[in-house]
Amino acid sequence: MTDLRALFSSNEPIDTSEAFTNRERQWEPFATVLEEHLRHVTAPGFDAADLEAPRTNIVSFHGVGGVGKSTFLRKVEAALGGAGQRPAQWGEPVWGGHTLVPVRIDLARSAGTSFEGIVLTIRAALAAAVVRPLPAFDIALRRYWEVRHPGDPLESYLDRGGLAGRFGKGLPQQTQSALSDVAQALLLPGTVGSVVGQVTGALVGALRERRQTVRAMAGCARLAPLLEAEPGFEALSFYPHLLAWDGAAARGQQGHAGDPAGHLRGRRRPSPRLRAAAAACGVADARLPVRRQRPLPLAVG
């Protein structure tokens, strides 16, 4: 894809194959750090809910303006998204077996980018890759959205902001599915399933009472307090914790949370193909819900 900023910065013609210098010296340490990070977050003892464990998940590239930092990061994003986009000089990926979801957010070039927009961008990217609800986060997001944006459907916002065109329109359907699954698990009337406030209120009560009907999400100790908190920007700033918990749970590291009503539908032994996919994500022997769902990839922001 042509870099339009480079195209309009000079009268000289530009060839996209000449616009990027294969930066092996920058790629190699990044790939090494990424491999170590993946090994860490997929280890059996990893706990996404541990707030006191040290985090080493930031890599910084710096240099004078115009040296090629943004171009390099665009190439990294493409390389993580598919082997066909990786320069041959960079070699084979060291994280073979993992499915990554790269999300690049350019704060310098995206005027008016808000924290809300960043959170939605990451969740929309996962919606396109995972095609399944992330229930703890999705329910909190639905409640936040209805309070902070009354009369403005999430679908319309994603269309206006270009996220629907970039990642598809799966996010609104997945958040509604999470809401409906919880309403079903709590045996709420069908008409209540679309009323966010009533569903979240019933869910908080069930979590506080440790009912078996919500045992799939009972392991998320901070879900109930976040649902009870005023759904403002402060609460939103803590929602990524729910996203991390959902991801770890769906990979089998926190107990299964990808299907809040799943215990009502039973379990089956996964096929060899699904067991191999689960093993690649760090799960030794997964128990999957009856509904066929894709294993959750790892997001790289």
PDB file of C-alpha atoms in Angstrom:
ATOM      1  CA  MET A   1       0.000   0.000   0.000  1.00  0.00           C
ATOM      2  CA  THR A   2       1.353   3.426  -0.967  1.00  0.00           C
ATOM      3  CA  ASP A   3       2.291   5.828   1.840  1.00  0.00           C
ATOM      4  CA  LEU A   4       0.155   8.826   0.869  1.00  0.00           C
ATOM      5  CA  ARG A   5       2.083  11.219   3.091  1.00  0.00           C
ATOM      6  CA  ALA A   6       5.310  10.281   1.314  1.00  0.00           C
ATOM      7  CA  LEU A   7       3.559  10.485  -2.055  1.00  0.00           C
ATOM      8  CA  PHE A   8       2.460  14.086  -1.456  1.00  0.00           C
ATOM      9  CA  SER A   9       5.664  15.281   0.215  1.00  0.00           C
ATOM     10  CA  SER A  10       7.718  15.542  -2.987  1.00  0.00           C
ATOM     11  CA  ASN A  11       7.446  15.956  -6.749  1.00  0.00           C
ATOM     12  CA  GLU A  12       9.555  12.849  -7.195  1.00  0.00           C
ATOM     13  CA  PRO A  13       7.697   9.603  -7.942  1.00  0.00           C
ATOM     14  CA  ILE A  14       7.684   7.040  -5.148  1.00  0.00           C
ATOM     15  CA  ASP A  15       7.897   3.277  -5.392  1.00  0.00           C
ATOM     16  CA  THR A  16       6.531   1.475  -2.338  1.00  0.00           C
ATOM     17  CA  SER A  17       9.238  -1.170  -2.655  1.00  0.00           C
ATOM     18  CA  GLU A  18      11.869   1.567  -2.226  1.00  0.00           C
ATOM     19  CA  ALA A  19      10.115   3.461   0.565  1.00  0.00           C
ATOM     20  CA  PHE A  20      10.985   0.939   3.293  1.00  0.00           C
ATOM     21  CA  THR A  21      14.431  -0.112   4.466  1.00  0.00           C
ATOM     22  CA  ASN A  22      14.444  -3.613   5.873  1.00  0.00           C
ATOM     23  CA  ARG A  23      15.457  -2.847   9.427  1.00  0.00           C
ATOM     24  CA  GLU A  24      16.764  -6.170  10.680  1.00  0.00           C
ATOM     25  CA  ARG A  25      18.583  -4.535  13.607  1.00  0.00           C
ATOM     26  CA  GLN A  26      15.289  -3.137  14.907  1.00  0.00           C
ATOM     27  CA  TRP A  27      13.190  -6.181  14.036  1.00  0.00           C
ATOM     28  CA  GLU A  28      15.391  -8.790  15.752  1.00  0.00           C
ATOM     29  CA  PRO A  29      15.212  -7.349  19.291  1.00  0.00           C
ATOM     30  CA  PHE A  30      11.494  -6.703  18.849  1.00  0.00           C
ATOM     31  CA  ALA A  31      10.890 -10.302  17.767  1.00  0.00           C
ATOM     32  CA  THR A  32      12.943 -11.575  20.711  1.00  0.00           C
ATOM     33  CA  VAL A  33      10.997  -9.479  23.214  1.00  0.00           C
ATOM     34  CA  LEU A  34       7.705 -10.554  21.661  1.00  0.00           C
ATOM     35  CA  GLU A  35       8.681 -14.210  21.902  1.00  0.00           C
ATOM     36  CA  GLU A  36       9.530 -13.783  25.591  1.00  0.00           C
ATOM     37  CA  HIS A  37       6.259 -11.964  26.228  1.00  0.00           C
ATOM     38  CA  LEU A  38       4.206 -14.678  24.540  1.00  0.00           C
ATOM     39  CA  ARG A  39       6.015 -17.346  26.530  1.00  0.00           C
ATOM     40  CA  HIS A  40       5.240 -15.425  29.726  1.00  0.00           C
ATOM     41  CA  VAL A  41       1.510 -14.799  29.120  1.00  0.00           C
ATOM     42  CA  THR A  42       0.849 -18.372  27.959  1.00  0.00           C
ATOM     43  CA  ALA A  43       2.718 -20.039  30.834  1.00  0.00           C
ATOM     44  CA  PRO A  44       0.525 -22.212  33.100  1.00  0.00           C
ATOM     45  CA  GLY A  45       1.146 -19.986  36.131  1.00  0.00           C
ATOM     46  CA  PHE A  46       0.307 -16.694  34.422  1.00  0.00           C
ATOM     47  CA  ASP A  47      -2.533 -14.786  36.108  1.00  0.00           C
ATOM     48  CA  ALA A  48      -4.003 -11.888  34.154  1.00  0.00           C
ATOM     49  CA  ALA A  49      -5.780 -10.676  37.303  1.00  0.00           C
ATOM     50  CA  ASP A  50      -2.555 -10.331  39.317  1.00  0.00           C
ATOM     51  CA  LEU A  51      -2.150  -6.582  39.679  1.00  0.00           C
ATOM     52  CA  GLU A  52       1.104  -6.759  41.654  1.00  0.00           C
ATOM     53  CA  ALA A  53       3.133  -8.861  39.230  1.00  0.00           C
ATOM     54  CA  PRO A  54       5.692  -6.817  37.257  1.00  0.00           C
ATOM     55  CA  ARG A  55       4.861  -6.011  33.653  1.00  0.00           C
ATOM     56  CA  THR A  56       7.460  -5.881  30.888  1.00  0.00           C
ATOM     57  CA  ASN A  57       5.220  -5.422  27.874  1.00  0.00           C
ATOM     58  CA  ILE A  58       6.395  -2.127  26.364  1.00  0.00           C
ATOM     59  CA  VAL A  59       9.014  -1.710  23.631  1.00  0.00           C
ATOM     60  CA  SER A  60      10.060   1.821  22.686  1.00  0.00           C
ATOM     61  CA  PHE A  61      11.581   2.932  19.381  1.00  0.00           C
ATOM     62  CA  HIS A  62      12.914   6.470  19.255  1.00  0.00           C
ATOM     63  CA  GLY A  63      14.685   8.687  16.780  1.00  0.00           C
ATOM     64  CA  VAL A  64      14.575  12.054  15.051  1.00  0.00           C
ATOM     65  CA  GLY A  65      11.578  12.954  12.933  1.00  0.00           C
ATOM     66  CA  GLY A  66      11.531  11.388   9.493  1.00  0.00           C
ATOM     67  CA  VAL A  67      13.937   8.561  10.297  1.00  0.00           C
ATOM     68  CA  GLY A  68      11.242   5.968   9.617  1.00  0.00           C
ATOM     69  CA  LYS A  69       9.696   5.027  12.973  1.00  0.00           C
ATOM     70  CA  SER A  70       6.106   5.114  11.751  1.00  0.00           C
ATOM     71  CA  THR A  71       6.992   3.270   8.551  1.00  0.00           C
ATOM     72  CA  PHE A  72       8.763   0.589  10.551  1.00  0.00           C
ATOM     73  CA  LEU A  73       5.759   0.139  12.854  1.00  0.00           C
ATOM     74  CA  ARG A  74       3.390  -0.114   9.889  1.00  0.00           C
ATOM     75  CA  LYS A  75       5.614  -2.865   8.518  1.00  0.00           C
ATOM     76  CA  VAL A  76       5.647  -4.609  11.906  1.00  0.00           C
ATOM     77  CA  GLU A  77       1.851  -4.476  12.004  1.00  0.00           C
ATOM     78  CA  ALA A  78       1.649  -6.041   8.542  1.00  0.00           C
ATOM     79  CA  ALA A  79       4.268  -8.675   9.395  1.00  0.00           C
ATOM     80  CA  LEU A  80       2.430  -9.733  12.555  1.00  0.00           C
ATOM     81  CA  GLY A  81      -0.819  -9.977  10.622  1.00  0.00           C
ATOM     82  CA  GLY A  82       0.472 -12.451   8.045  1.00  0.00           C
ATOM     83  CA  ALA A  83       3.669 -14.094   6.885  1.00  0.00           C
ATOM     84  CA  GLY A  84       3.085 -12.845   3.338  1.00  0.00           C
ATOM     85  CA  GLN A  85       3.660  -9.268   4.495  1.00  0.00           C
ATOM     86  CA  ARG A  86       6.944 -10.003   6.296  1.00  0.00           C
ATOM     87  CA  PRO A  87      10.172  -9.007   4.514  1.00  0.00           C
ATOM     88  CA  ALA A  88      12.221 -12.062   3.620  1.00  0.00           C
ATOM     89  CA  GLN A  89      15.209 -10.576   5.439  1.00  0.00           C
ATOM     90  CA  TRP A  90      13.327 -10.783   8.728  1.00  0.00           C
ATOM     91  CA  GLY A  91      13.240 -14.582   8.618  1.00  0.00           C
ATOM     92  CA  GLU A  92      10.637 -16.982   9.961  1.00  0.00           C
ATOM     93  CA  PRO A  93       8.569 -15.847  12.969  1.00  0.00           C
ATOM     94  CA  VAL A  94       9.755 -17.036  16.355  1.00  0.00           C
ATOM     95  CA  TRP A  95       6.206 -17.268  17.718  1.00  0.00           C
ATOM     96  CA  GLY A  96       5.011 -20.032  15.393  1.00  0.00           C
ATOM     97  CA  GLY A  97       1.728 -21.534  16.530  1.00  0.00           C
ATOM     98  CA  HIS A  98       0.319 -18.327  18.018  1.00  0.00           C
ATOM     99  CA  THR A  99      -2.300 -16.251  16.242  1.00  0.00           C
ATOM    100  CA  LEU A 100      -1.615 -12.548  16.800  1.00  0.00           C
ATOM    101  CA  VAL A 101      -3.968  -9.615  16.328  1.00  0.00           C
ATOM    102  CA  PRO A 102      -1.835  -6.511  15.680  1.00  0.00           C
ATOM    103  CA  VAL A 103      -3.521  -3.173  16.374  1.00  0.00           C
ATOM    104  CA  ARG A 104      -1.645   0.007  15.450  1.00  0.00           C
ATOM    105  CA  ILE A 105      -2.963   3.292  16.843  1.00  0.00           C
ATOM    106  CA  ASP A 106      -1.070   6.336  15.620  1.00  0.00           C
ATOM    107  CA  LEU A 107      -1.738   9.032  18.219  1.00  0.00           C
ATOM    108  CA  ALA A 108       0.387  11.580  16.367  1.00  0.00           C
ATOM    109  CA  ARG A 109      -1.647  11.366  13.164  1.00  0.00           C
ATOM    110  CA  SER A 110      -5.084  10.662  14.600  1.00  0.00           C
ATOM    111  CA  ALA A 111      -6.377  14.025  15.734  1.00  0.00           C
ATOM    112  CA  GLY A 112      -8.836  13.869  18.597  1.00  0.00           C
ATOM    113  CA  THR A 113      -8.127  10.243  19.515  1.00  0.00           C
ATOM    114  CA  SER A 114      -9.652   9.563  22.926  1.00  0.00           C
ATOM    115  CA  PHE A 115      -9.082   6.780  25.413  1.00  0.00           C
ATOM    116  CA  GLU A 116     -12.603   5.615  24.637  1.00  0.00           C
ATOM    117  CA  GLY A 117     -11.670   5.354  20.961  1.00  0.00           C
ATOM    118  CA  ILE A 118      -8.509   3.387  21.782  1.00  0.00           C
ATOM    119  CA  VAL A 119     -10.441   0.859  23.893  1.00  0.00           C
ATOM    120  CA  LEU A 120     -13.069   0.438  21.174  1.00  0.00           C
ATOM    121  CA  THR A 121     -10.388   0.018  18.496  1.00  0.00           C
ATOM    122  CA  ILE A 122      -8.762  -2.858  20.376  1.00  0.00           C
ATOM    123  CA  ARG A 123     -12.093  -4.535  21.088  1.00  0.00           C
ATOM    124  CA  ALA A 124     -13.271  -4.103  17.482  1.00  0.00           C
ATOM    125  CA  ALA A 125     -10.053  -5.726  16.240  1.00  0.00           C
ATOM    126  CA  LEU A 126     -10.637  -8.694  18.544  1.00  0.00           C
ATOM    127  CA  ALA A 127     -14.251  -8.906  17.398  1.00  0.00           C
ATOM    128  CA  ALA A 128     -13.076  -9.355  13.813  1.00  0.00           C
ATOM    129  CA  ALA A 129     -10.486 -11.982  14.746  1.00  0.00           C
ATOM    130  CA  VAL A 130     -12.275 -13.937  17.471  1.00  0.00           C
ATOM    131  CA  VAL A 131     -15.940 -13.844  16.373  1.00  0.00           C
ATOM    132  CA  ARG A 132     -17.182 -14.549  19.914  1.00  0.00           C
ATOM    133  CA  PRO A 133     -18.276 -12.471  22.903  1.00  0.00           C
ATOM    134  CA  LEU A 134     -15.856 -11.504  25.648  1.00  0.00           C
ATOM    135  CA  PRO A 135     -18.593 -11.438  28.281  1.00  0.00           C
ATOM    136  CA  ALA A 136     -17.143  -9.591  31.274  1.00  0.00           C
ATOM    137  CA  PHE A 137     -15.832  -6.734  29.134  1.00  0.00           C
ATOM    138  CA  ASP A 138     -18.770  -6.693  26.714  1.00  0.00           C
ATOM    139  CA  ILE A 139     -21.405  -6.397  29.425  1.00  0.00           C
ATOM    140  CA  ALA A 140     -19.496  -3.573  31.118  1.00  0.00           C
ATOM    141  CA  LEU A 141     -19.077  -1.864  27.740  1.00  0.00           C
ATOM    142  CA  ARG A 142     -22.795  -2.107  26.936  1.00  0.00           C
ATOM    143  CA  ARG A 143     -23.680  -0.543  30.277  1.00  0.00           C
ATOM    144  CA  TYR A 144     -21.095   2.209  29.810  1.00  0.00           C
ATOM    145  CA  TRP A 145     -22.279   2.970  26.302  1.00  0.00           C
ATOM    146  CA  GLU A 146     -25.967   3.238  27.153  1.00  0.00           C
ATOM    147  CA  VAL A 147     -25.225   5.637  30.011  1.00  0.00           C
ATOM    148  CA  ARG A 148     -22.586   7.772  28.286  1.00  0.00           C
ATOM    149  CA  HIS A 149     -24.104   7.780  24.784  1.00  0.00           C
ATOM    150  CA  PRO A 150     -27.900   7.623  25.158  1.00  0.00           C
ATOM    151  CA  GLY A 151     -29.662   7.462  21.813  1.00  0.00           C
ATOM    152  CA  ASP A 152     -26.408   6.858  19.914  1.00  0.00           C
ATOM    153  CA  PRO A 153     -26.139   3.163  19.009  1.00  0.00           C
ATOM    154  CA  LEU A 154     -22.689   1.617  19.127  1.00  0.00           C
ATOM    155  CA  GLU A 155     -23.151   0.562  15.494  1.00  0.00           C
ATOM    156  CA  SER A 156     -23.518   4.190  14.391  1.00  0.00           C
ATOM    157  CA  TYR A 157     -20.435   5.275  16.304  1.00  0.00           C
ATOM    158  CA  LEU A 158     -18.326   2.527  14.736  1.00  0.00           C
ATOM    159  CA  ASP A 159     -19.559   3.529  11.282  1.00  0.00           C
ATOM    160  CA  ARG A 160     -18.787   7.217  11.813  1.00  0.00           C
ATOM    161  CA  GLY A 161     -15.341   6.559  13.240  1.00  0.00           C
ATOM    162  CA  GLY A 162     -14.332   4.163  10.470  1.00  0.00           C
ATOM    163  CA  LEU A 163     -13.910   1.199  12.817  1.00  0.00           C
ATOM    164  CA  ALA A 164     -16.704  -0.747  11.125  1.00  0.00           C
ATOM    165  CA  GLY A 165     -14.961  -0.374   7.775  1.00  0.00           C
ATOM    166  CA  ARG A 166     -11.617  -1.360   9.264  1.00  0.00           C
ATOM    167  CA  PHE A 167     -12.679  -4.302  11.429  1.00  0.00           C
ATOM    168  CA  GLY A 168     -16.226  -5.178  10.369  1.00  0.00           C
ATOM    169  CA  LYS A 169     -19.472  -4.909  12.298  1.00  0.00           C
ATOM    170  CA  GLY A 170     -19.137  -7.856  14.651  1.00  0.00           C
ATOM    171  CA  LEU A 171     -18.668  -5.924  17.917  1.00  0.00           C
ATOM    172  CA  PRO A 172     -22.286  -4.756  18.477  1.00  0.00           C
ATOM    173  CA  GLN A 173     -23.608  -8.253  17.784  1.00  0.00           C
ATOM    174  CA  GLN A 174     -21.081  -9.809  20.159  1.00  0.00           C
ATOM    175  CA  THR A 175     -21.910  -7.419  23.003  1.00  0.00           C
ATOM    176  CA  GLN A 176     -25.622  -8.137  22.509  1.00  0.00           C
ATOM    177  CA  SER A 177     -24.905 -11.871  22.466  1.00  0.00           C
ATOM    178  CA  ALA A 178     -23.031 -11.577  25.778  1.00  0.00           C
ATOM    179  CA  LEU A 179     -25.982  -9.722  27.263  1.00  0.00           C
ATOM    180  CA  SER A 180     -28.475 -12.289  25.993  1.00  0.00           C
ATOM    181  CA  ASP A 181     -26.372 -15.211  27.261  1.00  0.00           C
ATOM    182  CA  VAL A 182     -26.254 -13.736  30.750  1.00  0.00           C
ATOM    183  CA  ALA A 183     -29.999 -13.061  30.703  1.00  0.00           C
ATOM    184  CA  GLN A 184     -30.558 -16.680  29.678  1.00  0.00           C
ATOM    185  CA  ALA A 185     -28.213 -17.991  32.384  1.00  0.00           C
ATOM    186  CA  LEU A 186     -30.066 -15.938  34.995  1.00  0.00           C
ATOM    187  CA  LEU A 187     -33.425 -17.148  33.622  1.00  0.00           C
ATOM    188  CA  LEU A 188     -34.591 -13.583  33.025  1.00  0.00           C
ATOM    189  CA  PRO A 189     -37.644 -12.938  30.807  1.00  0.00           C
ATOM    190  CA  GLY A 190     -36.858 -12.556  27.137  1.00  0.00           C
ATOM    191  CA  THR A 191     -37.926  -8.913  27.111  1.00  0.00           C
ATOM    192  CA  VAL A 192     -35.390  -8.133  29.833  1.00  0.00           C
ATOM    193  CA  GLY A 193     -32.499  -9.531  27.812  1.00  0.00           C
ATOM    194  CA  SER A 194     -32.141  -6.289  25.882  1.00  0.00           C
ATOM    195  CA  VAL A 195     -32.377  -3.972  28.928  1.00  0.00           C
ATOM    196  CA  VAL A 196     -28.788  -3.452  29.981  1.00  0.00           C
ATOM    197  CA  GLY A 197     -29.496  -1.965  33.391  1.00  0.00           C
ATOM    198  CA  GLN A 198     -31.738  -4.819  34.516  1.00  0.00           C
ATOM    199  CA  VAL A 199     -29.373  -7.507  33.249  1.00  0.00           C
ATOM    200  CA  THR A 200     -26.287  -5.968  34.864  1.00  0.00           C
ATOM    201  CA  GLY A 201     -28.189  -5.435  38.117  1.00  0.00           C
ATOM    202  CA  ALA A 202     -29.274  -9.072  38.183  1.00  0.00           C
ATOM    203  CA  LEU A 203     -25.752 -10.182  37.275  1.00  0.00           C
ATOM    204  CA  VAL A 204     -24.184  -8.173  40.103  1.00  0.00           C
ATOM    205  CA  GLY A 205     -26.636  -9.725  42.550  1.00  0.00           C
ATOM    206  CA  ALA A 206     -25.864 -13.211  41.272  1.00  0.00           C
ATOM    207  CA  LEU A 207     -22.111 -12.599  41.499  1.00  0.00           C
ATOM    208  CA  ARG A 208     -22.424 -11.266  45.043  1.00  0.00           C
ATOM    209  CA  GLU A 209     -24.455 -14.331  46.034  1.00  0.00           C
ATOM    210  CA  ARG A 210     -22.060 -16.675  44.200  1.00  0.00           C
ATOM    211  CA  ARG A 211     -24.895 -18.376  42.340  1.00  0.00           C
ATOM    212  CA  GLN A 212     -24.038 -21.395  40.218  1.00  0.00           C
ATOM    213  CA  THR A 213     -25.799 -19.830  37.223  1.00  0.00           C
ATOM    214  CA  VAL A 214     -22.954 -17.333  36.776  1.00  0.00           C
ATOM    215  CA  ARG A 215     -20.051 -19.521  37.850  1.00  0.00           C
ATOM    216  CA  ALA A 216     -18.430 -19.015  34.432  1.00  0.00           C
ATOM    217  CA  MET A 217     -17.752 -15.355  35.343  1.00  0.00           C
ATOM    218  CA  ALA A 218     -17.542 -15.697  39.118  1.00  0.00           C
ATOM    219  CA  GLY A 219     -13.758 -15.958  38.870  1.00  0.00           C
ATOM    220  CA  CYS A 220     -13.553 -12.340  37.708  1.00  0.00           C
ATOM    221  CA  ALA A 221     -13.392 -10.846  41.197  1.00  0.00           C
ATOM    222  CA  ARG A 222     -13.491  -7.220  40.017  1.00  0.00           C
ATOM    223  CA  LEU A 223     -16.424  -7.536  37.610  1.00  0.00           C
ATOM    224  CA  ALA A 224     -19.186  -6.803  40.139  1.00  0.00           C
ATOM    225  CA  PRO A 225     -17.511  -3.669  41.562  1.00  0.00           C
ATOM    226  CA  LEU A 226     -16.902  -2.339  38.048  1.00  0.00           C
ATOM    227  CA  LEU A 227     -20.543  -2.925  37.102  1.00  0.00           C
ATOM    228  CA  GLU A 228     -21.677  -1.143  40.272  1.00  0.00           C
ATOM    229  CA  ALA A 229     -19.380   1.845  39.699  1.00  0.00           C
ATOM    230  CA  GLU A 230     -20.574   4.922  37.861  1.00  0.00           C
ATOM    231  CA  PRO A 231     -19.931   4.122  34.178  1.00  0.00           C
ATOM    232  CA  GLY A 232     -17.735   7.120  33.454  1.00  0.00           C
ATOM    233  CA  PHE A 233     -14.237   7.537  32.075  1.00  0.00           C
ATOM    234  CA  GLU A 234     -12.655   6.446  35.355  1.00  0.00           C
ATOM    235  CA  ALA A 235     -14.502   3.128  35.237  1.00  0.00           C
ATOM    236  CA  LEU A 236     -13.699   2.783  31.533  1.00  0.00           C
ATOM    237  CA  SER A 237      -9.995   3.143  32.328  1.00  0.00           C
ATOM    238  CA  PHE A 238     -10.231  -0.112  34.315  1.00  0.00           C
ATOM    239  CA  TYR A 239     -12.234  -2.074  31.724  1.00  0.00           C
ATOM    240  CA  PRO A 240      -9.076  -3.330  29.952  1.00  0.00           C
ATOM    241  CA  HIS A 241      -8.601  -5.484  33.055  1.00  0.00           C
ATOM    242  CA  LEU A 242     -11.851  -7.247  32.112  1.00  0.00           C
ATOM    243  CA  LEU A 243     -10.602  -7.643  28.555  1.00  0.00           C
ATOM    244  CA  ALA A 244      -7.392  -9.258  29.797  1.00  0.00           C
ATOM    245  CA  TRP A 245      -9.365 -11.544  32.109  1.00  0.00           C
ATOM    246  CA  ASP A 246     -11.732 -12.572  29.305  1.00  0.00           C
ATOM    247  CA  GLY A 247      -8.775 -13.353  27.058  1.00  0.00           C
ATOM    248  CA  ALA A 248      -7.010 -15.466  29.647  1.00  0.00           C
ATOM    249  CA  ALA A 249     -10.258 -17.239  30.520  1.00  0.00           C
ATOM    250  CA  ALA A 250     -11.003 -18.067  26.902  1.00  0.00           C
ATOM    251  CA  ARG A 251      -7.512 -19.560  26.597  1.00  0.00           C
ATOM    252  CA  GLY A 252      -8.205 -21.704  29.656  1.00  0.00           C
ATOM    253  CA  GLN A 253      -5.959 -19.817  32.102  1.00  0.00           C
ATOM    254  CA  GLN A 254      -8.678 -18.336  34.355  1.00  0.00           C
ATOM    255  CA  GLY A 255     -11.449 -20.906  33.973  1.00  0.00           C
ATOM    256  CA  HIS A 256     -13.791 -20.799  30.968  1.00  0.00           C
ATOM    257  CA  ALA A 257     -15.588 -17.478  30.516  1.00  0.00           C
ATOM    258  CA  GLY A 258     -16.307 -17.377  26.800  1.00  0.00           C
ATOM    259  CA  ASP A 259     -19.825 -18.760  27.265  1.00  0.00           C
ATOM    260  CA  PRO A 260     -21.624 -17.534  30.411  1.00  0.00           C
ATOM    261  CA  ALA A 261     -24.419 -20.083  29.999  1.00  0.00           C
ATOM    262  CA  GLY A 262     -22.122 -22.826  28.741  1.00  0.00           C
ATOM    263  CA  HIS A 263     -22.513 -25.027  31.807  1.00  0.00           C
ATOM    264  CA  LEU A 264     -26.192 -25.364  30.910  1.00  0.00           C
ATOM    265  CA  ARG A 265     -25.292 -26.764  27.490  1.00  0.00           C
ATOM    266  CA  GLY A 266     -22.742 -29.388  28.562  1.00  0.00           C
ATOM    267  CA  ARG A 267     -19.168 -30.044  27.470  1.00  0.00           C
ATOM    268  CA  ARG A 268     -17.413 -32.231  24.930  1.00  0.00           C
ATOM    269  CA  ARG A 269     -13.890 -33.366  24.351  1.00  0.00           C
ATOM    270  CA  PRO A 270     -12.280 -31.126  21.728  1.00  0.00           C
ATOM    271  CA  SER A 271     -11.249 -32.515  18.382  1.00  0.00           C
ATOM    272  CA  PRO A 272      -7.527 -33.081  17.704  1.00  0.00           C
ATOM    273  CA  ARG A 273      -7.497 -29.901  15.604  1.00  0.00           C
ATOM    274  CA  LEU A 274      -8.985 -27.803  18.415  1.00  0.00           C
ATOM    275  CA  ARG A 275      -6.723 -29.470  20.978  1.00  0.00           C
ATOM    276  CA  ALA A 276      -3.712 -28.525  18.856  1.00  0.00           C
ATOM    277  CA  ALA A 277      -4.956 -24.930  18.641  1.00  0.00           C
ATOM    278  CA  ALA A 278      -5.497 -24.846  22.396  1.00  0.00           C
ATOM    279  CA  ALA A 279      -2.016 -26.237  23.007  1.00  0.00           C
ATOM    280  CA  ALA A 280      -0.565 -23.516  20.781  1.00  0.00           C
ATOM    281  CA  CYS A 281      -2.222 -20.968  23.065  1.00  0.00           C
ATOM    282  CA  GLY A 282      -0.706 -22.558  26.155  1.00  0.00           C
ATOM    283  CA  VAL A 283      -3.641 -24.784  27.196  1.00  0.00           C
ATOM    284  CA  ALA A 284      -2.626 -28.376  27.830  1.00  0.00           C
ATOM    285  CA  ASP A 285      -6.090 -29.967  27.712  1.00  0.00           C
ATOM    286  CA  ALA A 286      -9.014 -27.666  26.954  1.00  0.00           C
ATOM    287  CA  ARG A 287     -12.681 -28.261  27.650  1.00  0.00           C
ATOM    288  CA  LEU A 288     -14.631 -26.344  25.043  1.00  0.00           C
ATOM    289  CA  PRO A 289     -18.354 -25.478  24.913  1.00  0.00           C
ATOM    290  CA  VAL A 290     -20.655 -27.329  22.563  1.00  0.00           C
ATOM    291  CA  ARG A 291     -20.904 -24.346  20.251  1.00  0.00           C
ATOM    292  CA  ARG A 292     -17.970 -24.318  17.861  1.00  0.00           C
ATOM    293  CA  GLN A 293     -15.896 -21.225  18.537  1.00  0.00           C
ATOM    294  CA  ARG A 294     -12.482 -20.165  17.390  1.00  0.00           C
ATOM    295  CA  PRO A 295      -9.662 -20.155  19.965  1.00  0.00           C
ATOM    296  CA  LEU A 296      -8.859 -16.684  21.199  1.00  0.00           C
ATOM    297  CA  PRO A 297      -5.760 -15.145  19.603  1.00  0.00           C
ATOM    298  CA  LEU A 298      -3.372 -12.876  21.419  1.00  0.00           C
ATOM    299  CA  ALA A 299      -3.729  -9.146  20.873  1.00  0.00           C
ATOM    300  CA  VAL A 300      -0.603  -7.107  20.289  1.00  0.00           C
ATOM    301  CA  GLY A 301      -1.308  -3.414  20.735  1.00  0.00           C
TER     302      GLY A 301
END
